[in-house]
Short mmCIF file of C-alpha atoms in Angstrom, two decimals:
data_model
loop_
_atom_site.label_atom_id
_atom_site.label_comp_id
_atom_site.label_asym_id
_atom_site.label_seq_id
_atom_site.Cartn_x
_atom_site.Cartn_y
_atom_site.Cartn_z
CA MET O 13 -1.02 -8.94 -46.94
CA ASN O 14 -1.59 -12.62 -47.56
CA ARG O 15 1.89 -12.84 -49.06
CA TRP O 16 3.37 -11.58 -45.79
CA LEU O 17 1.20 -13.90 -43.71
CA LEU O 18 2.41 -16.88 -45.72
CA HIS O 19 6.08 -15.85 -45.60
CA PRO O 20 8.29 -18.56 -44.00
CA LEU O 21 9.48 -16.06 -41.41
CA ALA O 22 5.94 -15.14 -40.36
CA LYS O 23 5.66 -18.00 -37.83
CA PRO O 24 8.85 -17.20 -35.94
CA VAL O 25 7.84 -13.53 -35.88
CA VAL O 26 4.43 -14.42 -34.46
CA TRP O 27 6.01 -16.63 -31.79
CA LEU O 28 8.36 -13.81 -30.90
CA LEU O 29 5.45 -11.40 -30.52
CA LEU O 30 3.51 -13.90 -28.42
CA GLY O 31 6.53 -14.32 -26.16
CA LEU O 32 7.08 -10.59 -25.65
CA PRO O 33 4.72 -10.12 -22.67
CA ALA O 34 6.34 -13.07 -20.86
CA ALA O 35 9.79 -11.68 -21.60
CA SER O 36 8.80 -8.24 -20.31
CA LEU O 37 7.45 -9.81 -17.10
CA VAL O 38 10.68 -11.76 -16.56
CA TRP O 39 12.58 -8.53 -17.13
CA ALA O 40 10.34 -6.67 -14.65
CA ALA O 41 10.71 -9.46 -12.09
CA LEU O 42 14.51 -9.38 -12.35
CA TYR O 43 14.84 -5.60 -12.21
CA GLY O 44 12.24 -4.70 -9.60
CA GLY O 45 9.66 -3.48 -12.09
CA LEU O 46 6.76 -5.34 -10.48
CA GLY O 47 6.15 -2.79 -7.73
CA PRO O 48 5.66 -3.17 -3.98
CA ASN O 49 3.79 -6.49 -4.23
CA PRO O 50 5.61 -8.36 -7.01
CA ALA O 51 3.74 -11.65 -6.51
CA GLU O 52 0.35 -9.98 -6.86
CA ALA O 53 1.54 -7.94 -9.86
CA LEU O 54 2.91 -11.02 -11.62
CA ILE O 55 -0.19 -13.14 -11.02
CA ARG O 56 -2.48 -10.35 -12.24
CA SER O 57 -0.38 -9.51 -15.31
CA LEU O 58 -0.31 -13.16 -16.36
CA GLY O 59 -4.09 -13.24 -15.97
CA ASP O 60 -4.46 -10.11 -18.09
CA TRP O 61 -2.33 -11.64 -20.84
CA THR O 62 -4.31 -14.87 -20.72
CA LEU O 63 -7.52 -12.91 -21.30
CA ARG O 64 -5.92 -10.92 -24.12
CA GLY O 65 -4.71 -14.20 -25.64
CA LEU O 66 -8.25 -15.60 -25.49
CA CYS O 67 -9.59 -12.50 -27.22
CA LEU O 68 -6.90 -12.77 -29.88
CA THR O 69 -7.63 -16.47 -30.45
CA LEU O 70 -11.33 -15.72 -30.82
CA ALA O 71 -10.58 -12.77 -33.12
CA ILE O 72 -8.63 -14.66 -35.79
CA THR O 73 -11.50 -16.30 -37.62
CA PRO O 74 -13.83 -13.24 -37.72
CA LEU O 75 -10.84 -11.13 -38.79
CA ARG O 76 -9.98 -13.60 -41.54
CA GLN O 77 -13.56 -13.56 -42.79
CA LEU O 78 -13.79 -9.80 -42.60
CA THR O 79 -10.53 -9.09 -44.43
CA GLY O 80 -10.18 -12.14 -46.62
CA TRP O 81 -6.62 -12.65 -45.33
CA SER O 82 -6.80 -16.43 -45.41
CA GLY O 83 -3.18 -16.68 -44.24
CA LEU O 84 -4.30 -15.67 -40.73
CA ALA O 85 -5.67 -19.18 -40.22
CA ARG O 86 -2.18 -20.64 -39.86
CA PHE O 87 -1.61 -18.68 -36.64
CA ARG O 88 -4.79 -19.68 -34.87
CA ARG O 89 -3.26 -22.66 -33.13
CA ASN O 90 -0.07 -20.77 -32.20
CA VAL O 91 -2.11 -18.05 -30.51
CA GLY O 92 -4.21 -20.69 -28.75
CA VAL O 93 -1.15 -22.54 -27.47
CA ALA O 94 0.42 -19.29 -26.28
CA THR O 95 -2.82 -18.47 -24.44
CA PHE O 96 -2.67 -21.87 -22.76
CA VAL O 97 0.94 -21.20 -21.73
CA TYR O 98 -0.06 -17.85 -20.17
CA ALA O 99 -3.02 -19.50 -18.42
CA THR O 100 -0.71 -22.20 -17.04
CA LEU O 101 1.81 -19.60 -15.85
CA HIS O 102 -1.05 -17.59 -14.30
CA TRP O 103 -2.43 -20.58 -12.40
CA SER O 104 1.04 -21.82 -11.40
CA ALA O 105 2.08 -18.38 -10.16
CA TYR O 106 -1.05 -18.33 -7.99
CA ALA O 107 -0.45 -21.90 -6.72
CA TRP O 108 3.21 -21.20 -6.05
CA LEU O 109 3.44 -17.60 -4.84
CA ASP O 110 0.06 -17.35 -3.10
CA MET O 111 -0.43 -20.94 -1.93
CA GLU O 112 3.17 -22.20 -1.83
CA TRP O 113 2.00 -25.42 -3.52
CA ALA O 114 0.25 -26.54 -0.30
CA LEU O 115 -2.45 -28.86 -1.58
CA ASP O 116 -4.73 -28.50 1.45
CA ALA O 117 -4.55 -24.70 1.29
CA LEU O 118 -5.13 -24.81 -2.48
CA LEU O 119 -8.21 -26.99 -2.19
CA LYS O 120 -9.54 -24.88 0.65
CA ASP O 121 -9.02 -21.70 -1.34
CA ILE O 122 -10.64 -23.13 -4.46
CA GLY O 123 -13.63 -24.12 -2.34
CA LYS O 124 -13.79 -20.76 -0.59
CA ARG O 125 -13.45 -18.41 -3.51
CA PRO O 126 -15.85 -18.97 -6.40
CA PHE O 127 -13.72 -16.86 -8.72
CA ILE O 128 -10.74 -19.15 -8.10
CA LEU O 129 -12.92 -22.19 -8.76
CA VAL O 130 -14.19 -20.72 -12.01
CA GLY O 131 -10.69 -19.67 -13.11
CA THR O 132 -9.29 -23.12 -12.32
CA ALA O 133 -12.12 -24.71 -14.30
CA ALA O 134 -11.34 -22.50 -17.30
CA TRP O 135 -7.68 -23.49 -17.13
CA LEU O 136 -8.52 -27.20 -16.84
CA ALA O 137 -10.80 -26.91 -19.86
CA LEU O 138 -7.81 -25.63 -21.86
CA LEU O 139 -5.85 -28.83 -21.13
CA PRO O 140 -7.54 -31.09 -23.74
CA LEU O 141 -7.20 -28.30 -26.31
CA ALA O 142 -3.49 -27.90 -25.64
CA ALA O 143 -3.00 -31.67 -25.64
CA THR O 144 -4.52 -31.94 -29.13
CA SER O 145 -2.76 -28.95 -30.61
CA PHE O 146 -0.25 -31.01 -32.62
CA ASN O 147 -0.63 -31.87 -36.29
CA ALA O 148 -0.64 -35.56 -35.45
CA ALA O 149 -3.58 -35.06 -33.07
CA VAL O 150 -5.60 -33.34 -35.78
CA ARG O 151 -4.94 -36.23 -38.17
CA TRP O 152 -5.64 -38.86 -35.53
CA MET O 153 -8.90 -37.27 -34.38
CA GLY O 154 -10.14 -36.27 -37.78
CA GLY O 155 -10.88 -32.68 -38.72
CA ARG O 156 -14.52 -32.63 -37.66
CA ALA O 157 -14.02 -34.10 -34.18
CA TRP O 158 -11.00 -31.86 -33.67
CA ARG O 159 -12.97 -28.74 -34.60
CA ASP O 160 -15.86 -29.79 -32.37
CA LEU O 161 -13.54 -30.31 -29.40
CA HIS O 162 -11.90 -26.95 -29.99
CA LYS O 163 -15.27 -25.20 -29.94
CA LEU O 164 -14.74 -25.46 -26.17
CA THR O 165 -12.94 -22.13 -26.63
CA TYR O 166 -16.34 -20.46 -27.04
CA VAL O 167 -17.19 -21.55 -23.49
CA ILE O 168 -13.74 -20.96 -21.99
CA GLY O 169 -13.77 -17.30 -23.08
CA PRO O 170 -16.90 -16.40 -21.09
CA VAL O 171 -15.83 -18.56 -18.11
CA ALA O 172 -12.45 -16.80 -17.95
CA LEU O 173 -14.30 -13.50 -18.18
CA LEU O 174 -16.58 -14.51 -15.30
CA HIS O 175 -13.44 -15.29 -13.26
CA PHE O 176 -12.08 -11.79 -13.89
CA TRP O 177 -15.46 -10.14 -13.31
CA TRP O 178 -15.92 -11.91 -9.97
CA MET O 179 -12.42 -11.05 -8.86
CA ARG O 180 -13.05 -7.36 -9.53
CA ALA O 181 -16.60 -7.37 -8.12
CA GLY O 182 -15.18 -7.23 -4.57
CA LYS O 183 -14.17 -3.62 -5.19
CA ASN O 184 -16.90 -2.85 -7.72
CA ASN O 185 -14.09 -2.10 -10.15
CA LEU O 186 -15.77 -3.39 -13.29
CA LEU O 187 -14.64 -1.14 -16.12
CA GLU O 188 -11.98 -3.53 -17.45
CA PRO O 189 -14.14 -6.67 -17.18
CA ALA O 190 -16.86 -4.75 -19.03
CA ILE O 191 -14.45 -3.97 -21.88
CA TYR O 192 -13.42 -7.63 -22.12
CA ALA O 193 -17.10 -8.61 -22.04
CA LEU O 194 -17.79 -6.35 -25.02
CA VAL O 195 -14.83 -7.76 -26.95
CA ILE O 196 -15.53 -11.43 -26.19
CA GLY O 197 -19.28 -10.96 -26.65
CA GLY O 198 -18.69 -9.23 -29.96
CA LEU O 199 -16.34 -11.93 -31.22
CA LEU O 200 -18.77 -14.70 -30.31
CA ALA O 201 -21.67 -12.77 -31.84
CA ALA O 202 -19.67 -12.34 -35.05
CA ARG O 203 -19.70 -16.13 -35.45
CA ARG O 204 -23.38 -16.37 -34.73
CA TRP O 205 -24.15 -13.59 -37.18
CA ARG O 206 -21.98 -15.23 -39.84
CA ALA O 207 -23.61 -18.60 -39.32
CA LEU H 29 7.78 16.18 11.72
CA PRO H 30 10.08 14.82 14.42
CA GLY H 31 8.87 12.51 17.16
CA ALA H 32 10.55 11.15 20.28
CA ARG H 33 10.80 7.41 20.84
CA SER H 34 7.54 6.26 22.33
CA ASN H 35 7.47 4.71 25.81
CA VAL H 36 4.09 3.06 25.25
CA ALA H 37 4.35 -0.73 25.67
CA GLY H 38 4.50 -2.47 22.30
CA ALA H 39 4.95 0.77 20.37
CA MET H 40 8.52 0.20 19.17
CA LEU H 41 8.46 -2.90 17.01
CA MET H 42 11.88 -4.38 16.29
CA GLU H 43 11.23 -5.43 12.71
CA GLN H 44 12.58 -4.13 9.44
CA ALA H 45 10.43 -1.18 8.40
CA THR H 46 8.81 -1.26 4.96
CA ALA H 47 10.53 1.09 2.50
CA TYR H 48 9.12 4.63 2.37
CA ALA H 49 8.54 4.23 -1.38
CA ASP H 50 6.34 1.16 -0.80
CA VAL H 51 4.47 2.69 2.16
CA THR H 52 3.58 5.69 0.01
CA SER H 53 2.78 3.97 -3.30
CA TYR H 54 0.71 0.93 -2.28
CA ASN H 55 -2.38 2.26 -0.54
CA ASN H 56 -6.03 1.51 -0.07
CA PHE H 57 -7.73 4.90 0.04
CA TYR H 58 -10.89 4.50 -2.02
CA GLU H 59 -11.62 8.23 -2.03
CA PHE H 60 -8.76 8.33 -4.54
CA GLY H 61 -9.57 5.15 -6.48
CA THR H 62 -9.88 1.45 -5.71
CA ASP H 63 -6.58 0.33 -7.21
CA LYS H 64 -3.71 0.40 -4.72
CA SER H 65 -1.61 2.45 -7.12
CA ASP H 66 -4.37 5.09 -7.53
CA PRO H 67 -3.94 7.17 -4.34
CA ALA H 68 -0.25 7.95 -4.95
CA ARG H 69 -1.22 9.14 -8.43
CA THR H 70 -4.39 11.08 -7.67
CA ALA H 71 -4.19 12.30 -4.05
CA GLY H 72 -2.32 15.45 -5.08
CA SER H 73 -5.71 17.16 -5.26
CA LEU H 74 -6.23 16.80 -1.50
CA LYS H 75 -5.64 20.05 0.39
CA PRO H 76 -4.47 19.12 3.90
CA ARG H 77 -4.39 22.78 4.98
CA PRO H 78 -6.29 24.55 6.32
CA TRP H 79 -7.90 21.67 8.23
CA THR H 80 -10.12 21.37 11.26
CA VAL H 81 -11.50 18.43 13.19
CA MET H 82 -14.83 18.60 14.97
CA VAL H 83 -14.85 16.63 18.22
CA ASP H 84 -18.35 16.41 19.64
CA GLY H 85 -21.18 14.15 20.74
CA GLU H 86 -21.26 12.82 24.29
CA VAL H 87 -18.61 15.21 25.63
CA ARG H 88 -18.64 18.12 28.06
CA GLN H 89 -16.36 20.30 25.90
CA PRO H 90 -17.33 19.80 22.26
CA ARG H 91 -15.21 21.91 19.95
CA ARG H 92 -13.52 22.29 16.62
CA PHE H 93 -9.73 21.86 16.65
CA ASP H 94 -7.49 23.52 14.13
CA LEU H 95 -4.68 21.39 12.69
CA ASP H 96 -1.97 23.65 14.15
CA GLU H 97 -3.56 23.29 17.55
CA LEU H 98 -3.63 19.49 17.19
CA LEU H 99 0.03 19.40 16.16
CA LYS H 100 0.87 20.98 19.54
CA LEU H 101 -1.72 19.24 21.66
CA ALA H 102 0.66 16.52 22.88
CA PRO H 103 4.34 15.67 22.32
CA MET H 104 4.91 13.87 19.03
CA GLU H 105 6.09 10.28 19.39
CA GLU H 106 7.57 7.91 16.86
CA ARG H 107 5.92 4.48 16.91
CA VAL H 108 6.82 1.53 14.74
CA TYR H 109 3.70 -0.56 14.15
CA ARG H 110 2.75 -3.54 12.04
CA LEU H 111 -0.06 -2.80 9.60
CA ARG H 112 -2.10 -5.79 8.47
CA CYS H 113 -4.52 -5.24 5.61
CA VAL H 114 -7.66 -7.38 5.53
CA GLU H 115 -6.63 -8.32 1.96
CA GLY H 116 -3.70 -10.37 3.30
CA TRP H 117 -0.66 -8.11 3.04
CA SER H 118 1.27 -6.27 5.71
CA MET H 119 3.82 -3.54 6.30
CA VAL H 120 5.88 -2.14 9.17
CA ILE H 121 5.52 1.64 9.41
CA PRO H 122 7.21 4.22 11.64
CA TRP H 123 4.37 6.62 12.40
CA VAL H 124 4.56 9.99 14.13
CA GLY H 125 1.71 11.11 16.36
CA TRP H 126 0.27 10.79 19.83
CA SER H 127 -2.28 8.61 21.61
CA LEU H 128 -5.86 9.46 20.66
CA ALA H 129 -6.62 9.33 24.40
CA GLU H 130 -4.89 12.74 24.77
CA LEU H 131 -7.50 14.38 22.57
CA LEU H 132 -10.44 12.50 24.05
CA LYS H 133 -9.45 13.54 27.58
CA LYS H 134 -9.42 17.19 26.48
CA VAL H 135 -13.09 17.10 25.50
CA GLU H 136 -14.19 15.23 28.66
CA PRO H 137 -16.41 12.33 27.57
CA THR H 138 -19.67 12.09 29.53
CA GLY H 139 -20.90 8.91 31.19
CA ASN H 140 -22.98 8.21 28.09
CA ALA H 141 -19.96 7.99 25.78
CA LYS H 142 -19.48 4.30 24.95
CA PHE H 143 -18.17 4.44 21.38
CA VAL H 144 -16.21 6.77 19.11
CA GLU H 145 -17.14 7.41 15.49
CA PHE H 146 -14.60 8.74 12.99
CA THR H 147 -15.60 10.47 9.77
CA THR H 148 -13.30 10.99 6.79
CA LEU H 149 -13.41 14.02 4.49
CA ALA H 150 -15.77 13.52 1.52
CA ASP H 151 -15.20 16.33 -0.96
CA ARG H 152 -15.78 15.55 -4.63
CA ALA H 153 -13.59 18.45 -5.68
CA GLN H 154 -10.59 16.95 -3.91
CA MET H 155 -11.35 13.22 -4.10
CA PRO H 156 -11.95 11.72 -7.55
CA GLY H 157 -12.81 8.29 -6.10
CA LEU H 158 -16.05 9.58 -4.58
CA ARG H 159 -17.69 9.27 -8.00
CA SER H 160 -17.60 5.49 -7.59
CA GLY H 161 -20.38 3.86 -5.65
CA VAL H 162 -18.16 1.29 -3.98
CA LEU H 163 -18.96 2.67 -0.50
CA ASP H 164 -21.49 5.02 1.03
CA TRP H 165 -19.52 8.24 1.58
CA PRO H 166 -18.31 9.77 3.79
CA TYR H 167 -16.14 6.93 5.07
CA ARG H 168 -17.00 6.16 8.67
CA GLU H 169 -15.29 3.94 11.22
CA GLY H 170 -15.80 3.26 14.88
CA LEU H 171 -14.16 2.00 18.05
CA ARG H 172 -15.38 1.11 21.51
CA LEU H 173 -14.37 3.89 23.94
CA ASP H 174 -11.91 1.62 25.77
CA GLU H 175 -10.28 0.71 22.44
CA ALA H 176 -10.09 4.38 21.51
CA MET H 177 -8.53 5.21 24.90
CA HIS H 178 -5.93 2.44 24.64
CA PRO H 179 -2.42 3.97 24.56
CA LEU H 180 -1.54 2.10 21.36
CA THR H 181 -4.41 3.79 19.48
CA LEU H 182 -2.58 6.51 17.63
CA LEU H 183 -3.63 9.74 16.00
CA ALA H 184 -0.89 9.98 13.36
CA PHE H 185 0.30 13.17 11.65
CA GLY H 186 3.40 11.77 9.99
CA LEU H 187 5.44 8.76 8.96
CA TYR H 188 9.17 8.27 8.59
CA GLY H 189 9.66 11.55 10.46
CA GLU H 190 7.80 13.48 7.76
CA VAL H 191 4.34 14.98 7.52
CA LEU H 192 1.82 12.38 6.24
CA PRO H 193 1.75 12.20 2.44
CA ASN H 194 -1.78 12.79 1.09
CA GLN H 195 -2.18 9.16 -0.03
CA ASN H 196 -1.52 7.97 3.52
CA GLY H 197 -4.33 10.04 5.04
CA ALA H 198 -3.06 13.59 5.43
CA PRO H 199 -3.20 15.62 7.53
CA LEU H 200 -4.22 13.25 10.31
CA ARG H 201 -5.40 9.68 10.54
CA LEU H 202 -6.12 6.96 13.00
CA VAL H 203 -3.78 3.98 13.46
CA VAL H 204 -5.13 0.99 15.40
CA PRO H 205 -2.35 -1.57 14.97
CA TRP H 206 -4.21 -4.67 16.20
CA LYS H 207 -7.10 -4.24 13.79
CA TYR H 208 -7.29 -4.64 10.01
CA GLY H 209 -6.04 -1.55 8.23
CA PHE H 210 -9.44 -0.30 7.10
CA LYS H 211 -10.35 0.47 10.74
CA SER H 212 -7.69 3.19 10.71
CA ALA H 213 -9.66 6.02 9.11
CA LYS H 214 -7.71 8.56 7.05
CA SER H 215 -8.04 12.33 6.59
CA ILE H 216 -10.37 12.63 9.58
CA VAL H 217 -12.71 15.62 9.84
CA ARG H 218 -14.94 14.56 12.70
CA ILE H 219 -14.62 12.51 15.87
CA ARG H 220 -17.90 11.94 17.63
CA LEU H 221 -18.43 10.20 20.96
CA VAL H 222 -21.67 8.27 20.99
CA GLU H 223 -23.71 5.98 23.18
CA LYS H 224 -24.65 3.37 20.56
CA GLN H 225 -22.28 1.28 18.48
CA PRO H 226 -21.76 3.22 15.24
CA LEU H 227 -22.15 1.61 11.82
CA SER H 228 -18.91 1.67 9.82
CA SER H 229 -18.91 2.09 6.04
CA TRP H 230 -17.57 -1.42 5.48
CA GLU H 231 -20.07 -2.98 7.87
CA GLN H 232 -22.81 -1.18 5.98
CA ALA H 233 -21.48 -2.33 2.60
CA ALA H 234 -20.92 -6.01 3.49
CA PRO H 235 -22.00 -6.90 7.05
CA GLN H 236 -21.31 -10.62 6.58
CA GLU H 237 -17.70 -9.83 5.65
CA TYR H 238 -16.70 -6.88 7.83
CA GLY H 239 -17.67 -6.68 11.46
CA PHE H 240 -17.44 -3.81 13.92
CA TYR H 241 -14.39 -5.22 15.71
CA SER H 242 -12.30 -6.42 12.76
CA ASN H 243 -9.46 -7.45 15.04
CA VAL H 244 -6.60 -9.18 13.22
CA ASN H 245 -7.27 -12.87 13.87
CA PRO H 246 -5.60 -15.72 11.97
CA GLN H 247 -8.24 -18.16 13.24
CA VAL H 248 -11.24 -16.34 11.81
CA ASP H 249 -11.20 -16.32 8.03
CA HIS H 250 -12.71 -13.66 5.84
CA PRO H 251 -15.71 -15.36 4.18
CA ARG H 252 -13.86 -15.19 0.86
CA TRP H 253 -10.26 -15.95 1.87
CA SER H 254 -8.01 -17.26 4.61
CA GLN H 255 -6.54 -14.86 7.16
CA ALA H 256 -3.97 -17.36 8.46
CA SER H 257 -1.01 -15.81 6.66
CA GLU H 258 0.07 -12.55 5.08
CA ARG H 259 2.50 -11.24 2.54
CA ARG H 260 4.93 -8.66 3.93
CA ILE H 261 5.42 -5.93 1.34
CA GLY H 262 8.97 -5.28 0.17
CA GLU H 263 10.72 -8.35 1.51
CA ALA H 264 14.27 -8.88 0.30
CA GLN H 265 13.48 -12.20 -1.37
CA GLY H 266 11.06 -10.29 -3.60
CA LEU H 267 8.84 -12.51 -5.66
CA PHE H 268 9.75 -15.65 -3.77
CA ALA H 269 9.42 -14.33 -0.22
CA LYS H 270 7.44 -16.78 1.89
CA LYS H 271 4.22 -15.54 3.41
CA ARG H 272 4.29 -14.98 7.17
CA PRO H 273 1.88 -16.50 9.64
CA THR H 274 -0.55 -13.81 10.82
CA LEU H 275 -0.33 -13.15 14.56
CA MET H 276 -3.29 -12.95 16.94
CA PHE H 277 -4.25 -9.28 17.34
CA ASN H 278 -1.46 -8.63 14.82
CA GLY H 279 1.11 -9.41 17.53
CA TYR H 280 -0.38 -6.99 20.09
CA GLU H 281 -2.18 -9.61 22.17
CA ALA H 282 -0.13 -8.85 25.29
CA GLN H 283 -1.24 -5.22 25.14
CA VAL H 284 -4.85 -5.50 24.01
CA GLY H 285 -5.99 -9.08 24.67
CA GLN H 286 -7.68 -8.11 27.94
CA LEU H 287 -10.00 -5.71 26.09
CA TYR H 288 -11.73 -8.74 24.61
CA ALA H 289 -11.80 -11.11 27.59
CA GLY H 290 -14.98 -13.17 27.40
CA LEU H 291 -15.91 -11.90 23.93
CA ASP H 292 -16.64 -14.56 21.30
CA LEU H 293 -14.24 -13.40 18.58
CA ARG H 294 -15.82 -15.72 16.04
CA LYS H 295 -19.17 -14.03 16.51
CA HIS H 296 -17.75 -10.53 17.00
CA TYR H 297 -15.38 -10.63 14.02
#
């Protein structure tokens, strides 16, 4: 397995896989596959993929430790960056399609809806992580400081989950948030247990 | 289910109707699940026949009406109404039915009748959504008697010239076009005239968010979101369609504004 993970083509394949959900959404948007309320469907799908990306990012290290596939480590940053891209698309789709980039309406909405505030905070917290995702940034910061900064992911996961939970709480429709809570909780506990 | 063009003022909206496919696949009908795609998928288990509606309470002639009797009670009219959901989306729907007032007159309300309470079917065998505790079943809604008697208040049996699909509230539902969609109770089994203002299911669940009146009002926000604009379902520009400004009383102010003269709409939301 490690041989495959270290193959030169593994990175492009991983990027391709990470891009697939976005490609399928573009396809759906172009060919009417987003249903009666395409804006709502797009915003929600991008949010779902952001959460899945967070879970995947958090899963890499426990999975590596569990299986001994050390080659997994080289994809951790790619998955993290892809998650940031989905989060940015998710927030931008909301700001554009729902709020039409009207700053006053945006600020009012963020103030009015706690789940929007929490989601926006989670996205903002991803910014420093994305900004330091380059090799040069790791060298410049030093490994320890870089790792400490990127531990922010352990907070962003639960905050993003709270955003989703709150959004669904209006209709008491909490099955999916509960599943994500189990996954994210489990992945964070795996670290704790290991340490 | 054919209907003749309605002569009621405001009943024939001159706007592009929402596609039948969208009207019948994007529904809030929690008895069949809370996701808007649920009812179209799961409402097949509803049996709209045989069906009766009990009309009682403060009336001189309380009685149970059979569906076939209701279908012939008054001439069917086609009415094209805006529908504005409290969640911030809207449609334009050609309904088929007749004014609720026709039925209410038949049962002769007494002087004590001040409000009308509507009760939806709540049968676990037919409605999988009842397992969820999101609302206290059965679903109940209410109107003031003068609102219920208003000619625009429709008892609908069909849409797009066809019998109501199950997910849209078969076999008969209320349509009150100037109020948020949830006021228009679906699959009605009981209509009761009462003296005291009834408690609706949504008022009971979240009184600070859903009031008895729930008139469409762009100036009074929902506590959790703005009501100033709405997204019209199925617009040609698709994803990039601009939202529309929401109209006072959903655009029916000329017809119904006088019902609320002197009422503080901020307090009575």
